[in-house]
Coordinates of N, CA and C in Angstrom, one line a residue:
Chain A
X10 N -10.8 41.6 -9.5 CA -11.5 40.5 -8.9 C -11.3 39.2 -9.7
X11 N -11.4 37.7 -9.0 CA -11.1 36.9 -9.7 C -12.8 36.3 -10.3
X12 N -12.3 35.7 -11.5 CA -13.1 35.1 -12.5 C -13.0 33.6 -12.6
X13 N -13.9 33.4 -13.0 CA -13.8 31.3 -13.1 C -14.7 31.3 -14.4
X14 N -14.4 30.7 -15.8 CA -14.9 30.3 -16.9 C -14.8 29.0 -16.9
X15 N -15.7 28.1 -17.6 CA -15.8 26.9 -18.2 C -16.5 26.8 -19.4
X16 N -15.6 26.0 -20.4 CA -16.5 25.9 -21.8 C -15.9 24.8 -22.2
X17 N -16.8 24.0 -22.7 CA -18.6 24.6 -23.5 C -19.4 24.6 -22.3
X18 N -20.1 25.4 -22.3 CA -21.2 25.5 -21.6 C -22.3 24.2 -21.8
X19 N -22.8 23.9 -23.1 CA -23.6 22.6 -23.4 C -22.3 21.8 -24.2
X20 N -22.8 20.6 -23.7 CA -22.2 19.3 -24.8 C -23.0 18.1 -25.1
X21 N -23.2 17.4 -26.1 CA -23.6 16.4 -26.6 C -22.7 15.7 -27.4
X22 N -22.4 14.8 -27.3 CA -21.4 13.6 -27.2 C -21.9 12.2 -27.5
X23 N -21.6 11.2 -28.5 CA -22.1 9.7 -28.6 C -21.3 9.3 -27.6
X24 N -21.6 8.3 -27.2 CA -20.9 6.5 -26.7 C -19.6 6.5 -27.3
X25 N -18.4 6.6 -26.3 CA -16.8 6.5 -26.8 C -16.3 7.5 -27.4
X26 N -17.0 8.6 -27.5 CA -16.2 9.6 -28.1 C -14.9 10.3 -27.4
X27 N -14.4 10.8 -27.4 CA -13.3 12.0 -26.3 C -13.9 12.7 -25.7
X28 N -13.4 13.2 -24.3 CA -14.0 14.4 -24.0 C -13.2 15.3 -23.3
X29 N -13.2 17.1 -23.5 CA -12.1 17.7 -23.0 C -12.9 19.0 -22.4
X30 N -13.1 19.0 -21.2 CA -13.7 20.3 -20.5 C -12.4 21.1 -20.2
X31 N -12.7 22.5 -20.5 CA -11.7 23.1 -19.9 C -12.7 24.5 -18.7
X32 N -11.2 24.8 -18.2 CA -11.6 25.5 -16.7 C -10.4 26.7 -16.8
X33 N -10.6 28.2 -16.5 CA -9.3 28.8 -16.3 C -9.9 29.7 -15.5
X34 N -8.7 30.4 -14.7 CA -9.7 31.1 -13.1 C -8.5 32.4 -13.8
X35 N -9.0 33.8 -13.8 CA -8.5 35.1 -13.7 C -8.4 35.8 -12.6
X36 N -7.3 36.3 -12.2 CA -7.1 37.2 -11.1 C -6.8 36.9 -9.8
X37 N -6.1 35.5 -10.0 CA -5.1 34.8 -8.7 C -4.4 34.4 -9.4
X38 N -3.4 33.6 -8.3 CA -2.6 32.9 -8.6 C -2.3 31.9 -7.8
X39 N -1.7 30.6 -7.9 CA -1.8 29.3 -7.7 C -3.1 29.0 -6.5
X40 N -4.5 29.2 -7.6 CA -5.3 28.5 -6.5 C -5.2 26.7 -6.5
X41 N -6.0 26.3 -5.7 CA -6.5 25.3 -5.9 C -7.9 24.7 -6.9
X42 N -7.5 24.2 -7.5 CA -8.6 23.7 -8.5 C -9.1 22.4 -8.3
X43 N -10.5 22.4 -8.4 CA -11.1 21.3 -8.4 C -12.6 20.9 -9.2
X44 N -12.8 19.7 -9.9 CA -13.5 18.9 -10.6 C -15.0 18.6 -9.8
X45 N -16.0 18.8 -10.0 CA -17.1 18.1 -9.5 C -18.1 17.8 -10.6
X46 N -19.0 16.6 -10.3 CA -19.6 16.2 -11.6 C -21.3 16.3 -10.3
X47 N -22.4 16.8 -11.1 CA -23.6 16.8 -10.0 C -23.9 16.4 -11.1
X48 N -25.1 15.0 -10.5 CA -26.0 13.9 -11.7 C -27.1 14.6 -11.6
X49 N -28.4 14.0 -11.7 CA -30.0 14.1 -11.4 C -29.7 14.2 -10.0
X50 N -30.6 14.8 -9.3 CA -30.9 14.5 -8.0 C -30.0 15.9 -7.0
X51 N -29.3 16.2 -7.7 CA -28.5 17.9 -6.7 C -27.4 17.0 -6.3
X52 N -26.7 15.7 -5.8 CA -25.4 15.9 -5.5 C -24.6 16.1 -5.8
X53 N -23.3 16.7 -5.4 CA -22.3 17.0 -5.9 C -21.3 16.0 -5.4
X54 N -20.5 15.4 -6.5 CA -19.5 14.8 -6.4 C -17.9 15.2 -6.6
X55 N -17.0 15.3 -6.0 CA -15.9 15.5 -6.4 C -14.8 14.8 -6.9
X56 N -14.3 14.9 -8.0 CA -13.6 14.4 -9.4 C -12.3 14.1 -8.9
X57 N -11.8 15.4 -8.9 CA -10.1 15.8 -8.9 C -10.1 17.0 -8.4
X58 N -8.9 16.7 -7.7 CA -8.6 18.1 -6.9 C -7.1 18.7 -7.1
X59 N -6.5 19.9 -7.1 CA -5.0 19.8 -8.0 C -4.9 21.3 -7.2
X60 N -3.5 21.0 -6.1 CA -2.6 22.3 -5.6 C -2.0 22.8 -5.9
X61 N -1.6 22.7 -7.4 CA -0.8 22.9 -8.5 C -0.4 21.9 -9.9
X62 N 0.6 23.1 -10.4 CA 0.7 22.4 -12.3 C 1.6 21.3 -12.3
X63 N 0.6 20.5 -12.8 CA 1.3 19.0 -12.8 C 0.8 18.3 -11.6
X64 N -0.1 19.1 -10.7 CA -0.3 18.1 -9.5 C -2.3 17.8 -9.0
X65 N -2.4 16.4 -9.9 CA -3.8 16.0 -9.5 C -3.7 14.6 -8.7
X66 N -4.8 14.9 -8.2 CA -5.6 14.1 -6.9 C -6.8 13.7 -7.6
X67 N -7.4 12.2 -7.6 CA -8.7 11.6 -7.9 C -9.0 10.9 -6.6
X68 N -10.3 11.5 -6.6 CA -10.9 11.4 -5.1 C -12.1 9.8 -6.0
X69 N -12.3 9.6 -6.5 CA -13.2 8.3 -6.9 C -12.3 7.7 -9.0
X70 N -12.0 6.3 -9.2 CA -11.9 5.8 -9.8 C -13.1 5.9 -10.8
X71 N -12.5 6.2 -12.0 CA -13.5 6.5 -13.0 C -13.1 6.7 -14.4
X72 N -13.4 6.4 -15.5 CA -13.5 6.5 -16.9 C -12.5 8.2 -17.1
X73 N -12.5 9.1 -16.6 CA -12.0 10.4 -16.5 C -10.7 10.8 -16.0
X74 N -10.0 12.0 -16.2 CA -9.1 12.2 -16.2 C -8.4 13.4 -15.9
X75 N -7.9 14.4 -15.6 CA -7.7 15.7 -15.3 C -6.3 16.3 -15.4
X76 N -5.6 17.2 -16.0 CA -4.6 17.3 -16.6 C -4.9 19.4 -15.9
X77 N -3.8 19.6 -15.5 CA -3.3 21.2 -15.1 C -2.2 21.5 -15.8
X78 N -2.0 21.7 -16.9 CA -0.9 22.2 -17.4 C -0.5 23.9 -17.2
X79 N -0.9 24.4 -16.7 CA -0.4 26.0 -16.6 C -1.9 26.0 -15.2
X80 N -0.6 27.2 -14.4 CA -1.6 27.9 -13.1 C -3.1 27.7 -13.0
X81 N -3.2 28.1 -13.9 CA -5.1 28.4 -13.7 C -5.4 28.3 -14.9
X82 N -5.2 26.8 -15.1 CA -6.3 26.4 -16.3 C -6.0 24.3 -15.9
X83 N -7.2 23.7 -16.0 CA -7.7 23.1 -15.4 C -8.8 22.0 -16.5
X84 N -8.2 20.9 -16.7 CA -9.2 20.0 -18.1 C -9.5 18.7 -17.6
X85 N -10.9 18.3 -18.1 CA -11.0 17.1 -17.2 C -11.3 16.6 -19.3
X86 N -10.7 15.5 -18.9 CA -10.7 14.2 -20.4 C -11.5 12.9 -19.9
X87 N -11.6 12.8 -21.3 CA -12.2 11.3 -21.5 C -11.6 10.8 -22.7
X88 N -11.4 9.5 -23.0 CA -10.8 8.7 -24.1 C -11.7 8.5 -24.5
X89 N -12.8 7.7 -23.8 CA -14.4 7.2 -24.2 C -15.2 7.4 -23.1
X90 N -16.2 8.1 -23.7 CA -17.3 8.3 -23.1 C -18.2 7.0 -22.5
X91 N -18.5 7.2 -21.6 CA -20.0 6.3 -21.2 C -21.3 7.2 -21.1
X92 N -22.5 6.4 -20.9 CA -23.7 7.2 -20.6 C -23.7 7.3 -19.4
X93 N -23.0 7.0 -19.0 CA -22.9 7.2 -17.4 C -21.8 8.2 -16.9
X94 N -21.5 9.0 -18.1 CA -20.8 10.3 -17.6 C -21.5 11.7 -17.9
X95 N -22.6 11.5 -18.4 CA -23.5 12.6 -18.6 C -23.7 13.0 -17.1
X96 N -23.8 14.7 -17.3 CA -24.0 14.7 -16.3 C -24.0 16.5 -16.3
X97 N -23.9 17.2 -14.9 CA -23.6 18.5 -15.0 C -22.0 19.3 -14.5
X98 N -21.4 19.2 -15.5 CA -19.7 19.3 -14.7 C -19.1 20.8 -14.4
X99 N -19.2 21.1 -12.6 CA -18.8 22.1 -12.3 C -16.7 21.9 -11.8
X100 N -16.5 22.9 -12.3 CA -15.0 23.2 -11.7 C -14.8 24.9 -10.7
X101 N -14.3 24.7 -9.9 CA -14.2 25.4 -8.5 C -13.0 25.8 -8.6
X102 N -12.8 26.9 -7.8 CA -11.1 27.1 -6.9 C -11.4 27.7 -5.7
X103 N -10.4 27.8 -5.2 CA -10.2 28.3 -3.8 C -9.2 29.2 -2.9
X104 N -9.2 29.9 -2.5 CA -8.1 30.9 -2.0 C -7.7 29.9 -0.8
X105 N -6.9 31.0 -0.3 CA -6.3 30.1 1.2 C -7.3 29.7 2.0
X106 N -8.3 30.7 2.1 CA -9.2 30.6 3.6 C -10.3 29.5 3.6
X107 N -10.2 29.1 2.5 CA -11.0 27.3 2.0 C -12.5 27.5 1.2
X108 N -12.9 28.5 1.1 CA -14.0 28.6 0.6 C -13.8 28.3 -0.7
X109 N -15.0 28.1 -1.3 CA -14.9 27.7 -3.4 C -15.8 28.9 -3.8
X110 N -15.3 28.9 -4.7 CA -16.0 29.4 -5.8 C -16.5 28.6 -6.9
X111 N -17.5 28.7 -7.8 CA -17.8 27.3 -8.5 C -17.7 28.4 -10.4
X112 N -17.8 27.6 -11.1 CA -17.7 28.2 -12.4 C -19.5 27.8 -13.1
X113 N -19.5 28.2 -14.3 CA -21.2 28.3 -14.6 C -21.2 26.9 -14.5
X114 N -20.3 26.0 -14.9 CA -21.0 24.9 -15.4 C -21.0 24.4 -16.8
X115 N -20.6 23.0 -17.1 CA -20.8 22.6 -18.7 C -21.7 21.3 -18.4
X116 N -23.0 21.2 -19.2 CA -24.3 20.3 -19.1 C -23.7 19.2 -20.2
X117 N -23.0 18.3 -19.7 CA -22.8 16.9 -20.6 C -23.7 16.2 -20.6
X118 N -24.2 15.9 -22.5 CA -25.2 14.5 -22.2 C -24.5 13.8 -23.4
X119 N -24.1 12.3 -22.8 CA -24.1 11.3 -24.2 C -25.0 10.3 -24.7
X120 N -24.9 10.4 -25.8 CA -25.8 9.7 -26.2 C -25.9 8.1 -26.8
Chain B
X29 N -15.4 9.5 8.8 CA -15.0 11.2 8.2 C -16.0 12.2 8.3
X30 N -15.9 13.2 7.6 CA -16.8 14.6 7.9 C -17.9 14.2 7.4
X31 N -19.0 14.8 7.9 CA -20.5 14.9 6.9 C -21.1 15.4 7.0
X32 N -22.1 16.4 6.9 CA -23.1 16.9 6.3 C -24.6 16.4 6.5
X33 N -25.4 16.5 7.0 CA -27.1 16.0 7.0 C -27.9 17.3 6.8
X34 N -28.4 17.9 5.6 CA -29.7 19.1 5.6 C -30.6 18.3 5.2
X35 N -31.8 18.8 5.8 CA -33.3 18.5 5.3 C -33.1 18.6 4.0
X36 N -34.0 17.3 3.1 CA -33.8 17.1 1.8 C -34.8 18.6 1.3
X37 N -35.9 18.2 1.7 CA -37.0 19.1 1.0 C -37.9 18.4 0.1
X38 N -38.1 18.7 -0.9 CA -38.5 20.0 -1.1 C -39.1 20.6 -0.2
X39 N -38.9 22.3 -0.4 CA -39.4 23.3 0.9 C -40.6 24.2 -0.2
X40 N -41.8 24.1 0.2 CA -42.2 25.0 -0.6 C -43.1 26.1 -0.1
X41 N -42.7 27.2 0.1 CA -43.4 28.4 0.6 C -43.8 29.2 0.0
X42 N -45.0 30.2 0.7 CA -45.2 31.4 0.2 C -44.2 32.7 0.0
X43 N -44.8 33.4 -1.0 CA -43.7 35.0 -0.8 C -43.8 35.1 0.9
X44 N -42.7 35.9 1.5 CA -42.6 36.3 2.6 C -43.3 35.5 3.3
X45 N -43.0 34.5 3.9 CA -43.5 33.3 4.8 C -41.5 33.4 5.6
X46 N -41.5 32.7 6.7 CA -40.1 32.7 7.0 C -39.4 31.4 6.5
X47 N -38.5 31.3 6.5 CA -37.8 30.3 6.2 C -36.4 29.6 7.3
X48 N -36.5 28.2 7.5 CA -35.3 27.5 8.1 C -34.9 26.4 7.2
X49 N -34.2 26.0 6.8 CA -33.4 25.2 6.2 C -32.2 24.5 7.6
X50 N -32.4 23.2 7.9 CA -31.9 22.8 8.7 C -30.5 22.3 8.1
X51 N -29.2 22.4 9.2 CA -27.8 21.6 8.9 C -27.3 21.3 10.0
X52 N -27.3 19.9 10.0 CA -25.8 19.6 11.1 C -25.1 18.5 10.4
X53 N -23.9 18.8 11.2 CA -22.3 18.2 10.5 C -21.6 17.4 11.7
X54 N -20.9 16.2 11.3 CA -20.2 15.7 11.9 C -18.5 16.0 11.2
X55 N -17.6 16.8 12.1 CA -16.2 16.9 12.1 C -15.0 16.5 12.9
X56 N -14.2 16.0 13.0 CA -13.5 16.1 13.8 C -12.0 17.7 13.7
X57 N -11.9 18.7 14.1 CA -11.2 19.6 14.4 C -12.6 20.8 14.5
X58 N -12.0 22.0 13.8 CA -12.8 23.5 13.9 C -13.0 23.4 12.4
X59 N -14.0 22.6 11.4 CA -14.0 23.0 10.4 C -14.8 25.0 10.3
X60 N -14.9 25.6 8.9 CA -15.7 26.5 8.6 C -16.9 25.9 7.9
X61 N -18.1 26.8 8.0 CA -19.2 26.4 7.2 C -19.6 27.0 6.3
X62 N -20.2 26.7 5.6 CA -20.9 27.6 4.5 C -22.5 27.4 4.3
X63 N -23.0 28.4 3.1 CA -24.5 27.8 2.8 C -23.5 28.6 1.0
X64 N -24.5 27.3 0.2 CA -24.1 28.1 -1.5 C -25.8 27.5 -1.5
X65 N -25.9 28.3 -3.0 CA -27.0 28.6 -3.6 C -26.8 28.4 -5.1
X66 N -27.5 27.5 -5.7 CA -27.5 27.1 -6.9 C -29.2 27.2 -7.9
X67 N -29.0 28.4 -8.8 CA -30.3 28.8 -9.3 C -30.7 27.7 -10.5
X68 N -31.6 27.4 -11.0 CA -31.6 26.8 -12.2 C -30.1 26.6 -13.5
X69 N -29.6 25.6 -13.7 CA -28.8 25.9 -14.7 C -27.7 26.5 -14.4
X70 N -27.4 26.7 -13.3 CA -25.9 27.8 -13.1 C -25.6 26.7 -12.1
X71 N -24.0 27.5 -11.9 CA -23.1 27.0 -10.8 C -23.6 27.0 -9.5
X72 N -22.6 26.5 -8.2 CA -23.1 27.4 -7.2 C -22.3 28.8 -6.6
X73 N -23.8 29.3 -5.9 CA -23.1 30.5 -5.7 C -22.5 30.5 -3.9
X74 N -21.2 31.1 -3.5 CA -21.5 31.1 -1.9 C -22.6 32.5 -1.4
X75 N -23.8 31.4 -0.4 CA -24.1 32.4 0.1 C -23.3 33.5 1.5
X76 N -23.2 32.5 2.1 CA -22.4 33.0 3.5 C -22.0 32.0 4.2
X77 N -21.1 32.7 5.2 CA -20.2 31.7 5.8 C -19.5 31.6 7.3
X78 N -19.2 30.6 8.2 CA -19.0 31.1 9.4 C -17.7 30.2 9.8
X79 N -16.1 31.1 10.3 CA -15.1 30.0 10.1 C -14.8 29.3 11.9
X80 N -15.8 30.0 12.8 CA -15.9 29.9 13.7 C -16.8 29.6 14.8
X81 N -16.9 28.7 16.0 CA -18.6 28.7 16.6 C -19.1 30.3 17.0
X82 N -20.1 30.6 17.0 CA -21.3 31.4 17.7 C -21.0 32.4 16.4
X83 N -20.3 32.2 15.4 CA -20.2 33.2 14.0 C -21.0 33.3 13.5
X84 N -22.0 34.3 12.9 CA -22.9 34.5 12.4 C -22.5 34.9 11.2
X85 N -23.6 34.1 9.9 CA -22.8 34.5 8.6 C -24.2 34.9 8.2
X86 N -24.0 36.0 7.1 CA -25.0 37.0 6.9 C -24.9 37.4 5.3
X87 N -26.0 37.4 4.1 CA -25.8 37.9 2.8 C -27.2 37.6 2.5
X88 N -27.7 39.1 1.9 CA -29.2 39.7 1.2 C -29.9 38.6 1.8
X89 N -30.0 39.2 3.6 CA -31.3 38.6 4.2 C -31.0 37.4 4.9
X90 N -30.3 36.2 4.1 CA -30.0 35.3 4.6 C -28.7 35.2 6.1
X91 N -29.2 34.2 6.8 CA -28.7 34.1 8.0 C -28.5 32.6 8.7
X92 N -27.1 32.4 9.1 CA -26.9 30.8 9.9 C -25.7 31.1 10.7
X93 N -26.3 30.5 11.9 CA -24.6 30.6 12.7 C -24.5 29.0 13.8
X94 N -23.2 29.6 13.5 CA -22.5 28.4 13.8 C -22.5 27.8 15.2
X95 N -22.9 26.7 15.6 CA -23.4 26.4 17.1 C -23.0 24.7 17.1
X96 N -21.7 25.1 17.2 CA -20.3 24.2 17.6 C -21.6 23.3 18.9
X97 N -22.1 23.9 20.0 CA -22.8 22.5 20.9 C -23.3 21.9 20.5
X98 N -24.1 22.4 19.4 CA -25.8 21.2 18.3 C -24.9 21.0 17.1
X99 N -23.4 21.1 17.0 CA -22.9 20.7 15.6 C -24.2 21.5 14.2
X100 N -24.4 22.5 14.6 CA -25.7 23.4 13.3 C -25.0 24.5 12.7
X101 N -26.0 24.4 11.8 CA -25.5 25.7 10.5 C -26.9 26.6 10.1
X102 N -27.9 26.3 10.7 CA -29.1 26.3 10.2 C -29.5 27.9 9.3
X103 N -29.8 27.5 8.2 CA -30.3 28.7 7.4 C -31.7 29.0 7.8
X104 N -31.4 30.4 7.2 CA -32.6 31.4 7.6 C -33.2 33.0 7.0
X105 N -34.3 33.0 6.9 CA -34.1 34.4 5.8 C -35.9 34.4 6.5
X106 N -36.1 36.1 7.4 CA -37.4 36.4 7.8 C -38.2 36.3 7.1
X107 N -38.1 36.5 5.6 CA -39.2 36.8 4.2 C -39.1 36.3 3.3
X108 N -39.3 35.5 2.6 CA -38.8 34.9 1.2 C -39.1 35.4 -0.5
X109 N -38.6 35.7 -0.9 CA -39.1 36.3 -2.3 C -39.1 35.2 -3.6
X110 N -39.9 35.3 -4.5 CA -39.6 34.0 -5.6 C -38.9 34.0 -6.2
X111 N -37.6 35.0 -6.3 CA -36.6 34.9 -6.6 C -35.2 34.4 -5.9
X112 N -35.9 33.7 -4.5 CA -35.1 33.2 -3.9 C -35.5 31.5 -4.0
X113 N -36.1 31.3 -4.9 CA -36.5 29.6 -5.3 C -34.9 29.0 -6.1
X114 N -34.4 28.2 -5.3 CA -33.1 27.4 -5.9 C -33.1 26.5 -4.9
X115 N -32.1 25.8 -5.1 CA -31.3 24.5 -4.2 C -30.4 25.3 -3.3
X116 N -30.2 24.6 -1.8 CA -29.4 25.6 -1.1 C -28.4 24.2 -0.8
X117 N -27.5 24.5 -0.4 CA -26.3 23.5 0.0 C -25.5 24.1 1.1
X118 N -26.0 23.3 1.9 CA -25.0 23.1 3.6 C -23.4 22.3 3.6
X119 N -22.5 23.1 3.9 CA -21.0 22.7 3.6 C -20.2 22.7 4.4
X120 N -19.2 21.8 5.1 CA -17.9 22.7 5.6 C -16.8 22.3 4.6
X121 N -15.8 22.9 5.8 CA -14.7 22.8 5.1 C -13.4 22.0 5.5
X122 N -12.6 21.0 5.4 CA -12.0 20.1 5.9 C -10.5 20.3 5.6
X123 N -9.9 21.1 6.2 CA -8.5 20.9 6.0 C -7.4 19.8 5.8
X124 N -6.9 19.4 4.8 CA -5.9 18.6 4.3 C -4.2 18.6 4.3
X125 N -3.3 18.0 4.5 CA -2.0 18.2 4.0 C -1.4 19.4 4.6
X126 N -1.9 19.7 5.8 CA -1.2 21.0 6.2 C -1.5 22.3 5.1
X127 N -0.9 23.4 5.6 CA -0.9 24.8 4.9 C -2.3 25.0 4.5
X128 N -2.9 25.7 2.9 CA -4.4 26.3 2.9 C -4.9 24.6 2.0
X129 N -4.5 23.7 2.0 CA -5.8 23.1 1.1 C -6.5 22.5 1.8
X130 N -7.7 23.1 1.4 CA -9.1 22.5 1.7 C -10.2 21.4 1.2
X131 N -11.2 20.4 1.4 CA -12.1 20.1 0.8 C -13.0 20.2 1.3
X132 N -14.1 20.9 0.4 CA -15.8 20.6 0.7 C -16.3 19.5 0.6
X133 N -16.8 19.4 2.5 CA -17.8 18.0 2.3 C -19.6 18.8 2.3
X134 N -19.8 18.2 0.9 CA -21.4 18.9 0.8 C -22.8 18.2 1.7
X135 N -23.9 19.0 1.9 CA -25.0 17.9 1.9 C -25.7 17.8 0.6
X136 N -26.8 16.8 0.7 CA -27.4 16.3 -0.3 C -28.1 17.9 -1.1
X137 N -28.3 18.9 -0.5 CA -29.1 20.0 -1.1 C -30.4 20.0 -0.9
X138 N -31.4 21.3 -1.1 CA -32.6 21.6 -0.6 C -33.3 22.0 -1.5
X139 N -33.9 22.0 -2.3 CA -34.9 22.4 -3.0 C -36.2 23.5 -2.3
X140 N -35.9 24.7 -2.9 CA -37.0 25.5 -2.4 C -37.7 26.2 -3.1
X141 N -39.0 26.6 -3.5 CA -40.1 26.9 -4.1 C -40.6 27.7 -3.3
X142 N -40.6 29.3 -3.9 CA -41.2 30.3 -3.3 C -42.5 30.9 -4.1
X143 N -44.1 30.7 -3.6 CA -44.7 30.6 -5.0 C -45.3 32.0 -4.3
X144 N -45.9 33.4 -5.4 CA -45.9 34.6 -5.0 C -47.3 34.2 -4.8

């Protein structure tokens, strides 16, 4: 069966620091991977979306960044942080038939 | 483009009271739909799903089918337990670029409180 990890699970981070979430899915092969950041309030926004290694999509302009270097693994960056990237950052994949799967989750807050 | 409208909520019921969670979507083709479920602190989960009209999608209780005339998804579960208190999220699914890629257009989510 396939698996979806994300870590860290928690992060706390100052103003301009770096930032490197990683994402790796077990038990497929070339899914689709995708970035979503949910604030206060339950929406989900979507980041970046990638059909493959070496291949990302930014669905909104933003301080962040997303890098696929191997199949099923999956990193969103930051150079510098803002307070306005805190947030709750889920990464997903998807088989052919379009549904997601979501991973636990890493709770960014900067400070 | 696509979208999504569920009742915001909060929904707050008793144990075993029934429950609807309203969804309709604006698409243009045969999108699929979904319902996920997000408990405190975690990801979301999919609850069920329907990739076709009059499809009924079905998981522990929960029930929505697809009714392509009213553009609806509407959730539903005869009894509710307080372990079924989370955010529920109404979805389809939007095909892109030919072949399987997909995107989820979400709605805003539902907040529900099941108090025993």
């Amino acid at each position: 069966s396939q698996t979806i990890h994300q870590w860290p699970a928690t992060l706390v981070q100052p103003v301009g620091s770096p930032l490197s979430l990683e994402c790796t899915v077990e038990g497929t092969s070339n899914p689709n991977l995708y970035w979503y950041r949910q604030a206060a309030g339950r929406g989900l926004q979507l980041l970046f979306y990638s059909v493959g290694i070496g291949q990302i999509s930014s669905e909104v302009p933003q301080n962040l960044s997303a890098s696929r270097p191997q199949d099923r693994q999956f990193i969103l960056s930051s150079k510098k942080l803002l307070l306005s990237d805190s947030g709750f950052y889920l990464c997903a994949w998807s088989p052919p038939s379009g549904e997601q799967y979501f991973g636990p989750g890493t709770r960014l807050t900067v400070l | 483009g696509n979208s999504v409208t569920q009742m915001e909520g909060p929904v707050t019921l008793s144990e075993e009271a029934f429950l609807t969670i309203n969804c309709t979507y604006t698409a243009t083709g045969y999108p699929s739909l979904f319902w996920y479920v997000q408990y405190p602190g975690e990801g979301l989960q999919l609850l069920l799903k329907a990739t076709k009209a009059d499809d009924k999608g079905s998981n522990k209780g929960f029930e929505a089918t697809y009714r392509k005339e009213t553009t609806s998804f509407h959730l539903e579960k005869g009894s509710v337990q307080v372990s079924d208190s989370a955010v529920y999220f109404c979805a389809l699914s939007d095909q892109w670029g030919g072949g399987s890629n997909y995107k989820l257009t979400f709605g805003k989510g539902t907040l529900l409180t099941v108090n025993p």
